[in-house]
Each structure stands twice: as C-alpha cells, then as structure tokens.
Amino acid sequence: MKRPTVLALLILSFLPIARAPAQPPADCPDWTPLAVPASWEKGRGGILDAYDGVAWYRCFVRVPAAWRGETLYLELGQIDDLGAAFFNGVKVGESAAPEPASRFEVPMRSYPIAPEHVRFGQANLIAVRVQDEGGYGGILTHPARLCSRLGRIHLEGTWLFRTGDDPTWAAWPNDAPSAAGQADAFFQRAGQQFGQTVASEPLAGTELLEETGDLAFQMVAGADRFLLDKTAESIGRRQRHWRRDTTSPAAYAASVEPNRARLARIVGLRDERRAFDAPSLVATTRRDALVGRGAGYSIYAIRWPAFGGVSGEGLLLAPEREPLAEIVAIPDADTTPEAFVGLRPGVSPESQIPRRLAESGCRVVVPALIDRSLEKRGGVQLTNREYLYRSAYELGRHVIGYELQKILAVVDWFERERGQRERAIGLAGWGEGGLLALYGGALDERVGGVLSSGYVDARQDLWQEPMDRNVFGLLDEFGDAEIASLIVPRRLVVEAARGPEVTVPPGLGGAPGRIVSPEIGRVRKEVARAEAILGPLAKSHPVTLVESGAGAGPCGSREALAAFLASLAPGARLAEPGPTPTPLGEPADAARRARQVAELDRHNQELLAESPDVRTDFMNKLRFDSLEAFLKSAAWYRETFRDEVIGWFADPLAEPRPRTRKVYDQPLWSGYETVLDVWPGVFAYGVLLVPKGIPEGERRPVVVTQHGLEGRPEKTIRGKLGAYRNYGARLADEGFVVFAPQNPYVFGDRFRTLQRKANPLKKTLFSIIVPQHQQITDWLKTLPFVAGDRIAFYGISYGGKTAMRVPPLVQNYSAVICSADFNDWVWKNASSRSKYSYVGTIEYEIFEFDLGSTFNYAEMAALICPRPFMVERGHFDGVSSDEAVAYEFAKVRHLYQARLGIGDRCEIEWFVGPHAIHGVGTFEFLRRHLK
C-alpha cells in the first residue's frame, strides 16, 4: 500500500510518522506480545522500528460451552494490507485483494465459523496472517471480537506476534492441550486469556438488537439509498420553487426572474464586473496579436477585464465586413481556443464552430477556460478546476460563476459596441462550453440565442461528475430542462452530439468524477421535459433539438449552426465551409493557462481576506440587551444556518423503535450497542454506557462522545493510546451516562459521495447527522436514569466539526465541547497559502458553500450560546496554529463575556500535546455544568 500522507496521519491520530529503514524479519523471529488493534510499528503503538512483509498474529480464546451448536463470527477491523484468518487451523476468511487507495472503504471483516470447527468449552486458536506492502502494517483498527447469537468475546488486548511466514502457525502448537483441564495452564504460557463473555441481552424497555455485520457500513449504505431516492424525487419537487405565468412571453420572463436570481446566487455570480472600452490585444516585442487569418476574417489574441483583478483571455475572430451577429463561442475546458478555431490540432474541421460562424459574417470571441489538467497541490493531485473550486465554494463563489463572469463581460462589450444597431448577441458552446452557454443564456436576457452542444442531459447523476460541477442546491430547483426554460422566449438550440469523455480517477486525492457523452434518449427526454414545463409557450417558442449522428456525431452540425444563426439574424445563411485558418506565430497556451489560474486564485484569497467583515455585516441583526433579546434575534440565524448551510429534510422522524444488545460488562458500567430508526432505511447507531448501581429514581447527566474521521464508537471507549484516550469509558467510570454515536464519516469515498449526493439537493452530510442526533437525544431523555436537561456533547476532530454544527440545531444539548478542531474554519478551508489548509488534502467533501459570507466557527458558537461552550486545544495539534485558534475563540469569548456577561460559561483549555483528548479541564467543565 502507498505510504500515508502526513496530513492523513495528522487527521487520524497526529502520531509520529517518521520511519527508519526497513529491517529484516529477524526483528521479531519468536512469538512476542503485541497489542491489537495497533500497528506492529512503533509509530502507531507497535514494537518494530519498521517492517514490510509477512507476519502472523495468534491468540487463544475459550468459547463457552453454552454456545455449543452456534455459528460464530470473527470480526476484525482494518488489516493493512492483506489478511487471512484461521480458526483452529481452518481458514475462515481472507482479503480478496489489497485494500484500495482509500483503504477505509471496506467494511469490517466478519468471517463465519461453522460449529464443527469450534471447541466449545475449551481453548481455541485464532491466527491471522498479515502481508504489508508498505506503510504501517498490522491489525490496525477496532473491532476485534468473536461473536455469536448469544453474546460476544472482546479480543482487543495482547496477542502473540512474529514476523516471517509459516503456514503451520495457523494450526495448534505441538504442545497444545488435549483436554479441557489443561487449558488454564496453556493460557498462562500463551499470554493474555480471552474468554470473558458478554451475553447478548437488551437494555430494559428495548428490543434485542439482532442485526449482525458491520452496522456502521449498513448505516452509511442506508443514508446512501435515502439520498439517491431523494435525488430521484427532486424532479417532481422542483415545481414548488416556480410561479410561471405563461400568458405571454413578457409575463413569463418576469415570473421566472426570482429563479434566475437564485441560479445566479448558487453559481456564485456575485462580483461586480468591470466596465471596459474594448478588449486589449495581447502582443509582445516577439509575438504579434494577429495569430491567424481565415476566409474573410482575422484572428487576434485578446484580453479583457472581467471582475476584480481577473481578466478573460482568448481569441477574437473579426470579420472583414460589418458583423452579422456578436457571438461568444465557448470550447470544452480541455479544448484550447486555438484548437476550437482550427489554428491548432485537436478539433475536426466540421466541429470548429467559431470558424464556421466567422465565415458566415459573425464577430466571435472564444474564451479560454480553466482546464482539467492535474497539478500537485499540497499533498494531492487536483485538476486546476477543482483546485479553484475548493476555495471559491467556501466563499460563495464557483468556477462556473467565474467563467460566466468572463463570458458576460464580453456580452457587456458587445452591448456597448452595437449601440443602436440591431445586432443580436449569441452564446454557443460544446461540452463545458455547452454548460456555460446554457447557463449564460438563462441568466442574461441580452443573449438572443443559445446553442448548447454535447452537454444537455438528465442531471440526476451530477454527483458522479467532476467536483467542479458540484453546485449547492442545483437539483432542488433546476435540471437542464428548468435552466433551458429560463432562456425562453429567446431561442435555444440543443445539439445532441458526442460530448467530451472525461475521467478523474480515484486515489489521487481529489474527488473522483467522470463526464460521459449524453445518451440520445436522455437528451430527448430532457428537451421534452423543458417543453412540458413551458406549456403553451412551447408552441410559439420551441426548444430546437438537432441530432448529430443520432446523438453520437460531431458537434457543429450544419443543421445546428444554421438554426442558431437564424435565431440571431433571421434570413442569414450559413456559409459553406472554407479552409482552416492559417496560423501566424505560436500562441502562448501555457503562459495564458497559468495566468488564468493565478488570477482566480488571487481573487479567492482577496475574498478570504475580506470575509470577516462580510460576516460581521451578516450578523448585525443580533441583539445584546438581554439574554432573551439575544435568543430571539438568534432565531433567524439558526433557521438560516439550518436551511441555507446545513440543509434540512422536512421528513418527520420515525418512531425510534430502540434495539439494544449488551456488548460490555465492566466493573463500573455496562455497554449496549444501540440502533434507532430515523427515517425509512436510515438509522442512528452507537454504544450506550450505563453506570452500574444507579439508585432507583436518580437521573444522571449524559455525555455524548463523538469520534473523529474514520472512527468508531469503540474508539472513544477502548484503548488508552492514540487521540481518544478512552475518554468515553473514563467518563462512565466517573458515573456519567455516555452515548458514543457512529457518525457517517467513515469508509472513505463511500461517505464522501454522500456529500456529493447531498449538495445538489441543497443538503450536506450533516443533513443526515443532525436528525440522527435529534433522535438519539430525544430517546435518551426517555430513559428513567437520564437527566434529560443535562446532555452534553464532547467531540474530537471530525467530532469537533460535529460539535460546531449539530448543537446549534439540536437544542437537547445543554453544553458543548469542541476538541481538536476549533479554529478559523473559513481560513482553513479557503486559504491556498496556509500549510494548515484543506485545499491541498484528500478531504474533498469538507467544503461548505458560502460559509465565508455567513458562519465561521465564532458565528456557529453564537448559535450554541448561551449554553456552556468549551474548546480543548493541544499546542502541537496540526489542525491549526495557536494564533488562528485564539483569534477565532476571542470572538466567542467576547460574545459570552463582554456582550452577554456570561463569561463563566465559555472557556478554552490549552495543553502541551498533539491532536488528542486531554480530559482534564474538559472533565472539570462537565462536572461543573452537568452535575
């Protein structure tokens, strides 16, 4: 397996990652005690400096006689890289292949063991062969347990370990006991005994949990199905956003203006465009601006101001006579303007749309788009489009919006140039250019006609397209048909043609994605849907569908270009194709591409610098005369946070139907796996720890302990090492009721694609998590031993992200601790300069639309206020710098202390340590505010 990146390890545990040169297997030639789960290397809890190769684990477990006849299941977490498991010498399961690059995508292993292979009432041998191909090796994560229908035996603890490879190690040693009576002596020689059984019994008042397998995996799969169902339903639900008046073209255009404005907002069309007299010619002392000549037109390299410090660049095809029409012809993102006009190879002559329109007498501008080439950014490889998208999205902008601004800046120029002349303006594009032509025509009524080729399609698979096409809330209100309907009563020509085929592969660090050529049946259906939306207007203002080669032919067919030209200049005739233009000099593609990326990157960083003032203006409705006035004024912000940032499903919560199963029996507390229904197919899952000996009638406070990225509830309960330091179990030891939920940010791309599916619906991953926590806390309040008004949230890392997003909307939480996450969140997500930034990491799901203008962590904390709030911060936590944490926390402290006079409810603990639970000041905080 590829060695983990520094940032990935920081997020997992912030333990040292330095590795010594590989050592020979002789490092551990004999059976040696080793903790499970953990790596066999010292960097993550092991005993070797470094080792890549094969090693074996063994442990011995006494299976109760009462389980006789039962099928057992050996459940193991992540094995890096390959694993094979044996029970009493019989192979019971193995990895089919090395785990994927995002190695957390696989569920836990659950290997069935037939009763005939089990020594009931006696000692049994479990052996695991592990092959590591690089990086950390071993049985790395929870769980490790042996289960049956009747109970389970935890296997976390000390196993025997040795390097090397010998298949006989799967079988019983030669001195194995031949009788049950010898088992105790054998266990004593072999190491830790495993055999303490926890009987499967439910918590009083609940059903017995009988589901088996990886409940976390099943939970993520249920959320996935739910989001796909909601995506399918979105088409029928869009009508609620529209108030179409089809009595006349003018009435219709006015009636859809609110929809036009919302589309502009979600694609980030917000910056004021710069006025300019005319584009500048791009020339140097060595290169002339005239870069080509064709039949009746000349081609110039040009640049024009767009917005801020951003310019558009491309080519101008200037006809020798008075222009017939003004056109922006937009290529696909991976097609250069030079190739699109025929100056460079890459586009067949029949598809050189700008050239064909210039030959027909039109003045044509061909903008350069941000391409999809992969570049090294931080620790990952990103397309240029995704790189710019990441910062822009966090700041309420979008690479789509940026390119529309450049195109519409040309439309501004065309508008000024034509003056009183009746010269129409048109947009034509293919692939990504087809998207921009469609959107541009929908957003700007000065555009008289649109040709969109190789793009229009059903958009229900938007989540599979490249990340730079992710538009927050798009499918909630718009598909291609709805966007097309915004162009009417102007003319739209849809060309069903072969589109670009693009694959952004997984494993590079960016979001995987693909673009496929639209299938003709889907194109026809989307056009028919647009006409159905238009109703009676479709008869007088139809959408023209042209099929090139039954939808698989080249773009720029004669029929499509003729229909487009006729929409702009009635009576105009498409000229016969002339020769391809003659190049004059070498265009500077690479320098132009670099300039375009750098300009947008700078613009993003300028927006980031301005964003604190934007948020201050946004929050100016808060009132501080009293706590009552503050809470009343915060209600609007809470609703905005819920609906516009997190995203809210209006579906009512299901009856929880609690199912539980005892999984821990410790001296001071018992633990129960718990499943609660949330919506059909969606459930909440976690582990409830109940202190023993609670007097009848006494109600105890609850602490919800939330794991981090790729975590499990067990991480907060078992194991003193690493980031968690078994803080859930320690709180239960103190007498708190503890609930450790399973949040869905687990299994790599499986959970990240939940975000991809949610975003187009105007939802996020937390649109699932918030209702899960609402159901959890509602149920906890019904338990006879729970003080329902004293439920605290304590989350670490991604659980700290949860701490900032869930309690503002789940009022059952009476106190909140954010551990190992609190910082200047917008800066962390949008900065392309900081080493702490997410812009150059694998977390492609992390970016949230327009937080820069609305809610940073201080503003989220204002939605938690006046409830007690605490931050736990290790000085060496790589999440952020101390300065950035203090900067953001100072605003929270100012709110609590200076504005509201409740400073005793707000605090931060700094400790010398890494990305981890400290559990000192936070425990005191919980004692003070919950007991």
PDB file of N, CA and C in Angstrom, residues 463-516:
ATOM      1  N   TRP A 463     -23.713  13.882  -9.050  1.00  0.00           N
ATOM      2  CA  TRP A 463     -22.743  13.523  -8.017  1.00  0.00           C
ATOM      3  C   TRP A 463     -21.570  12.716  -8.573  1.00  0.00           C
ATOM      4  N   GLN A 464     -21.737  12.145  -9.771  1.00  0.00           N
ATOM      5  CA  GLN A 464     -20.656  11.378 -10.378  1.00  0.00           C
ATOM      6  C   GLN A 464     -19.778  12.226 -11.292  1.00  0.00           C
ATOM      7  N   GLU A 465     -20.179  13.458 -11.564  1.00  0.00           N
ATOM      8  CA  GLU A 465     -19.414  14.325 -12.444  1.00  0.00           C
ATOM      9  C   GLU A 465     -18.244  14.939 -11.670  1.00  0.00           C
ATOM     10  N   PRO A 466     -17.285  15.550 -12.367  1.00  0.00           N
ATOM     11  CA  PRO A 466     -16.156  16.167 -11.654  1.00  0.00           C
ATOM     12  C   PRO A 466     -16.622  17.169 -10.609  1.00  0.00           C
ATOM     13  N   MET A 467     -15.825  17.313  -9.566  1.00  0.00           N
ATOM     14  CA  MET A 467     -16.217  18.114  -8.412  1.00  0.00           C
ATOM     15  C   MET A 467     -16.517  19.554  -8.784  1.00  0.00           C
ATOM     16  N   ASP A 468     -15.859  20.089  -9.805  1.00  0.00           N
ATOM     17  CA  ASP A 468     -16.079  21.486 -10.158  1.00  0.00           C
ATOM     18  C   ASP A 468     -17.459  21.729 -10.747  1.00  0.00           C
ATOM     19  N   ARG A 469     -18.245  20.676 -10.957  1.00  0.00           N
ATOM     20  CA  ARG A 469     -19.633  20.844 -11.385  1.00  0.00           C
ATOM     21  C   ARG A 469     -20.612  20.740 -10.213  1.00  0.00           C
ATOM     22  N   ASN A 470     -20.100  20.549  -9.014  1.00  0.00           N
ATOM     23  CA  ASN A 470     -20.963  20.453  -7.836  1.00  0.00           C
ATOM     24  C   ASN A 470     -21.525  21.829  -7.502  1.00  0.00           C
ATOM     25  N   VAL A 471     -22.832  21.990  -7.634  1.00  0.00           N
ATOM     26  CA  VAL A 471     -23.495  23.268  -7.356  1.00  0.00           C
ATOM     27  C   VAL A 471     -24.494  23.037  -6.231  1.00  0.00           C
ATOM     28  N   PHE A 472     -24.327  23.757  -5.137  1.00  0.00           N
ATOM     29  CA  PHE A 472     -25.151  23.554  -3.948  1.00  0.00           C
ATOM     30  C   PHE A 472     -26.597  23.954  -4.235  1.00  0.00           C
ATOM     31  N   GLY A 473     -27.499  22.982  -4.117  1.00  0.00           N
ATOM     32  CA  GLY A 473     -28.918  23.257  -4.302  1.00  0.00           C
ATOM     33  C   GLY A 473     -29.393  23.216  -5.735  1.00  0.00           C
ATOM     34  N   LEU A 474     -28.528  22.862  -6.681  1.00  0.00           N
ATOM     35  CA  LEU A 474     -28.935  22.907  -8.089  1.00  0.00           C
ATOM     36  C   LEU A 474     -30.163  22.049  -8.348  1.00  0.00           C
ATOM     37  N   LEU A 475     -30.109  20.766  -7.967  1.00  0.00           N
ATOM     38  CA  LEU A 475     -31.194  19.848  -8.311  1.00  0.00           C
ATOM     39  C   LEU A 475     -32.445  20.076  -7.478  1.00  0.00           C
ATOM     40  N   ASP A 476     -32.333  20.841  -6.424  1.00  0.00           N
ATOM     41  CA  ASP A 476     -33.525  21.187  -5.653  1.00  0.00           C
ATOM     42  C   ASP A 476     -34.462  22.066  -6.468  1.00  0.00           C
ATOM     43  N   GLU A 477     -33.910  22.843  -7.397  1.00  0.00           N
ATOM     44  CA  GLU A 477     -34.721  23.788  -8.169  1.00  0.00           C
ATOM     45  C   GLU A 477     -34.549  23.648  -9.673  1.00  0.00           C
ATOM     46  N   PHE A 478     -33.379  23.140 -10.091  1.00  0.00           N
ATOM     47  CA  PHE A 478     -33.054  23.156 -11.513  1.00  0.00           C
ATOM     48  C   PHE A 478     -32.509  21.817 -11.988  1.00  0.00           C
ATOM     49  N   GLY A 479     -32.947  21.411 -13.164  1.00  0.00           N
ATOM     50  CA  GLY A 479     -32.231  20.474 -14.006  1.00  0.00           C
ATOM     51  C   GLY A 479     -31.931  21.218 -15.290  1.00  0.00           C
ATOM     52  N   ASP A 480     -31.389  20.534 -16.277  1.00  0.00           N
ATOM     53  CA  ASP A 480     -31.124  21.223 -17.536  1.00  0.00           C
ATOM     54  C   ASP A 480     -32.411  21.741 -18.170  1.00  0.00           C
ATOM     55  N   ALA A 481     -33.517  21.017 -17.991  1.00  0.00           N
ATOM     56  CA  ALA A 481     -34.791  21.475 -18.564  1.00  0.00           C
ATOM     57  C   ALA A 481     -35.239  22.781 -17.928  1.00  0.00           C
ATOM     58  N   GLU A 482     -35.118  22.884 -16.617  1.00  0.00           N
ATOM     59  CA  GLU A 482     -35.523  24.120 -15.937  1.00  0.00           C
ATOM     60  C   GLU A 482     -34.623  25.288 -16.336  1.00  0.00           C
ATOM     61  N   ILE A 483     -33.325  25.022 -16.472  1.00  0.00           N
ATOM     62  CA  ILE A 483     -32.424  26.095 -16.902  1.00  0.00           C
ATOM     63  C   ILE A 483     -32.753  26.504 -18.333  1.00  0.00           C
ATOM     64  N   ALA A 484     -33.040  25.523 -19.178  1.00  0.00           N
ATOM     65  CA  ALA A 484     -33.446  25.839 -20.554  1.00  0.00           C
ATOM     66  C   ALA A 484     -34.693  26.704 -20.571  1.00  0.00           C
ATOM     67  N   SER A 485     -35.608  26.454 -19.628  1.00  0.00           N
ATOM     68  CA  SER A 485     -36.862  27.218 -19.618  1.00  0.00           C
ATOM     69  C   SER A 485     -36.634  28.690 -19.294  1.00  0.00           C
ATOM     70  N   LEU A 486     -35.491  29.029 -18.687  1.00  0.00           N
ATOM     71  CA  LEU A 486     -35.180  30.428 -18.393  1.00  0.00           C
ATOM     72  C   LEU A 486     -34.736  31.191 -19.643  1.00  0.00           C
ATOM     73  N   ILE A 487     -34.384  30.487 -20.698  1.00  0.00           N
ATOM     74  CA  ILE A 487     -33.957  31.145 -21.933  1.00  0.00           C
ATOM     75  C   ILE A 487     -35.161  31.623 -22.746  1.00  0.00           C
ATOM     76  N   VAL A 488     -36.235  30.862 -22.711  1.00  0.00           N
ATOM     77  CA  VAL A 488     -37.456  31.237 -23.435  1.00  0.00           C
ATOM     78  C   VAL A 488     -37.983  32.559 -22.864  1.00  0.00           C
ATOM     79  N   PRO A 489     -38.455  33.496 -23.710  1.00  0.00           N
ATOM     80  CA  PRO A 489     -38.860  33.345 -25.116  1.00  0.00           C
ATOM     81  C   PRO A 489     -37.749  33.505 -26.131  1.00  0.00           C
ATOM     82  N   ARG A 490     -36.506  33.630 -25.704  1.00  0.00           N
ATOM     83  CA  ARG A 490     -35.413  33.663 -26.664  1.00  0.00           C
ATOM     84  C   ARG A 490     -35.169  32.262 -27.217  1.00  0.00           C
ATOM     85  N   ARG A 491     -34.311  32.131 -28.201  1.00  0.00           N
ATOM     86  CA  ARG A 491     -34.174  30.873 -28.932  1.00  0.00           C
ATOM     87  C   ARG A 491     -33.074  29.997 -28.339  1.00  0.00           C
ATOM     88  N   LEU A 492     -33.386  28.739 -28.121  1.00  0.00           N
ATOM     89  CA  LEU A 492     -32.412  27.756 -27.657  1.00  0.00           C
ATOM     90  C   LEU A 492     -32.340  26.612 -28.651  1.00  0.00           C
ATOM     91  N   VAL A 493     -31.128  26.308 -29.103  1.00  0.00           N
ATOM     92  CA  VAL A 493     -30.867  25.147 -29.947  1.00  0.00           C
ATOM     93  C   VAL A 493     -30.033  24.169 -29.132  1.00  0.00           C
ATOM     94  N   VAL A 494     -30.548  22.970 -28.942  1.00  0.00           N
ATOM     95  CA  VAL A 494     -29.816  21.905 -28.254  1.00  0.00           C
ATOM     96  C   VAL A 494     -29.320  20.937 -29.313  1.00  0.00           C
ATOM     97  N   GLU A 495     -28.020  20.772 -29.392  1.00  0.00           N
ATOM     98  CA  GLU A 495     -27.459  19.800 -30.327  1.00  0.00           C
ATOM     99  C   GLU A 495     -27.071  18.546 -29.558  1.00  0.00           C
ATOM    100  N   ALA A 496     -27.749  17.446 -29.870  1.00  0.00           N
ATOM    101  CA  ALA A 496     -27.374  16.154 -29.307  1.00  0.00           C
ATOM    102  C   ALA A 496     -26.196  15.644 -30.120  1.00  0.00           C
ATOM    103  N   ALA A 497     -25.018  15.752 -29.562  1.00  0.00           N
ATOM    104  CA  ALA A 497     -23.788  15.386 -30.262  1.00  0.00           C
ATOM    105  C   ALA A 497     -22.855  14.682 -29.294  1.00  0.00           C
ATOM    106  N   ARG A 498     -21.836  14.070 -29.839  1.00  0.00           N
ATOM    107  CA  ARG A 498     -20.849  13.412 -28.992  1.00  0.00           C
ATOM    108  C   ARG A 498     -20.172  14.460 -28.110  1.00  0.00           C
ATOM    109  N   GLY A 499     -20.242  14.232 -26.807  1.00  0.00           N
ATOM    110  CA  GLY A 499     -19.625  15.164 -25.874  1.00  0.00           C
ATOM    111  C   GLY A 499     -18.274  14.675 -25.417  1.00  0.00           C
ATOM    112  N   PRO A 500     -17.578  15.464 -24.625  1.00  0.00           N
ATOM    113  CA  PRO A 500     -16.274  15.030 -24.097  1.00  0.00           C
ATOM    114  C   PRO A 500     -16.441  13.847 -23.158  1.00  0.00           C
ATOM    115  N   GLU A 501     -15.458  12.985 -23.135  1.00  0.00           N
ATOM    116  CA  GLU A 501     -15.409  11.858 -22.200  1.00  0.00           C
ATOM    117  C   GLU A 501     -14.242  12.120 -21.258  1.00  0.00           C
ATOM    118  N   VAL A 502     -14.543  12.277 -19.989  1.00  0.00           N
ATOM    119  CA  VAL A 502     -13.533  12.695 -19.007  1.00  0.00           C
ATOM    120  C   VAL A 502     -13.592  11.765 -17.804  1.00  0.00           C
ATOM    121  N   THR A 503     -12.435  11.365 -17.311  1.00  0.00           N
ATOM    122  CA  THR A 503     -12.357  10.599 -16.066  1.00  0.00           C
ATOM    123  C   THR A 503     -11.317  11.234 -15.153  1.00  0.00           C
ATOM    124  N   VAL A 504     -11.747  11.577 -13.959  1.00  0.00           N
ATOM    125  CA  VAL A 504     -10.816  11.985 -12.906  1.00  0.00           C
ATOM    126  C   VAL A 504     -10.717  10.790 -11.969  1.00  0.00           C
ATOM    127  N   PRO A 505      -9.615  10.058 -11.991  1.00  0.00           N
ATOM    128  CA  PRO A 505      -9.565   8.785 -11.271  1.00  0.00           C
ATOM    129  C   PRO A 505      -9.499   8.965  -9.763  1.00  0.00           C
ATOM    130  N   PRO A 506      -9.961   7.951  -9.025  1.00  0.00           N
ATOM    131  CA  PRO A 506      -9.795   7.983  -7.569  1.00  0.00           C
ATOM    132  C   PRO A 506      -8.342   7.734  -7.202  1.00  0.00           C
ATOM    133  N   GLY A 507      -8.026   8.020  -5.958  1.00  0.00           N
ATOM    134  CA  GLY A 507      -6.705   7.699  -5.451  1.00  0.00           C
ATOM    135  C   GLY A 507      -5.667   8.785  -5.612  1.00  0.00           C
ATOM    136  N   LEU A 508      -6.042   9.910  -6.241  1.00  0.00           N
ATOM    137  CA  LEU A 508      -5.084  10.999  -6.431  1.00  0.00           C
ATOM    138  C   LEU A 508      -5.214  12.064  -5.354  1.00  0.00           C
ATOM    139  N   GLY A 509      -6.304  12.017  -4.612  1.00  0.00           N
ATOM    140  CA  GLY A 509      -6.535  12.985  -3.549  1.00  0.00           C
ATOM    141  C   GLY A 509      -7.690  13.910  -3.814  1.00  0.00           C
ATOM    142  N   GLY A 510      -7.996  14.142  -5.082  1.00  0.00           N
ATOM    143  CA  GLY A 510      -9.163  14.940  -5.419  1.00  0.00           C
ATOM    144  C   GLY A 510     -10.397  14.066  -5.510  1.00  0.00           C
ATOM    145  N   ALA A 511     -11.515  14.704  -5.819  1.00  0.00           N
ATOM    146  CA  ALA A 511     -12.763  13.958  -5.949  1.00  0.00           C
ATOM    147  C   ALA A 511     -12.754  13.177  -7.253  1.00  0.00           C
ATOM    148  N   PRO A 512     -13.023  11.873  -7.206  1.00  0.00           N
ATOM    149  CA  PRO A 512     -13.171  11.149  -8.466  1.00  0.00           C
ATOM    150  C   PRO A 512     -14.414  11.629  -9.198  1.00  0.00           C
ATOM    151  N   GLY A 513     -14.382  11.576 -10.500  1.00  0.00           N
ATOM    152  CA  GLY A 513     -15.540  12.018 -11.272  1.00  0.00           C
ATOM    153  C   GLY A 513     -15.398  11.623 -12.723  1.00  0.00           C
ATOM    154  N   ARG A 514     -16.500  11.713 -13.432  1.00  0.00           N
ATOM    155  CA  ARG A 514     -16.452  11.379 -14.850  1.00  0.00           C
ATOM    156  C   ARG A 514     -17.514  12.168 -15.596  1.00  0.00           C
ATOM    157  N   ILE A 515     -17.232  12.432 -16.850  1.00  0.00           N
ATOM    158  CA  ILE A 515     -18.201  13.021 -17.765  1.00  0.00           C
ATOM    159  C   ILE A 515     -18.363  12.044 -18.914  1.00  0.00           C
ATOM    160  N   VAL A 516     -19.587  11.678 -19.204  1.00  0.00           N
ATOM    161  CA  VAL A 516     -19.866  10.788 -20.326  1.00  0.00           C
ATOM    162  C   VAL A 516     -20.694  11.541 -21.352  1.00  0.00           C
TER     163      VAL A 516
END
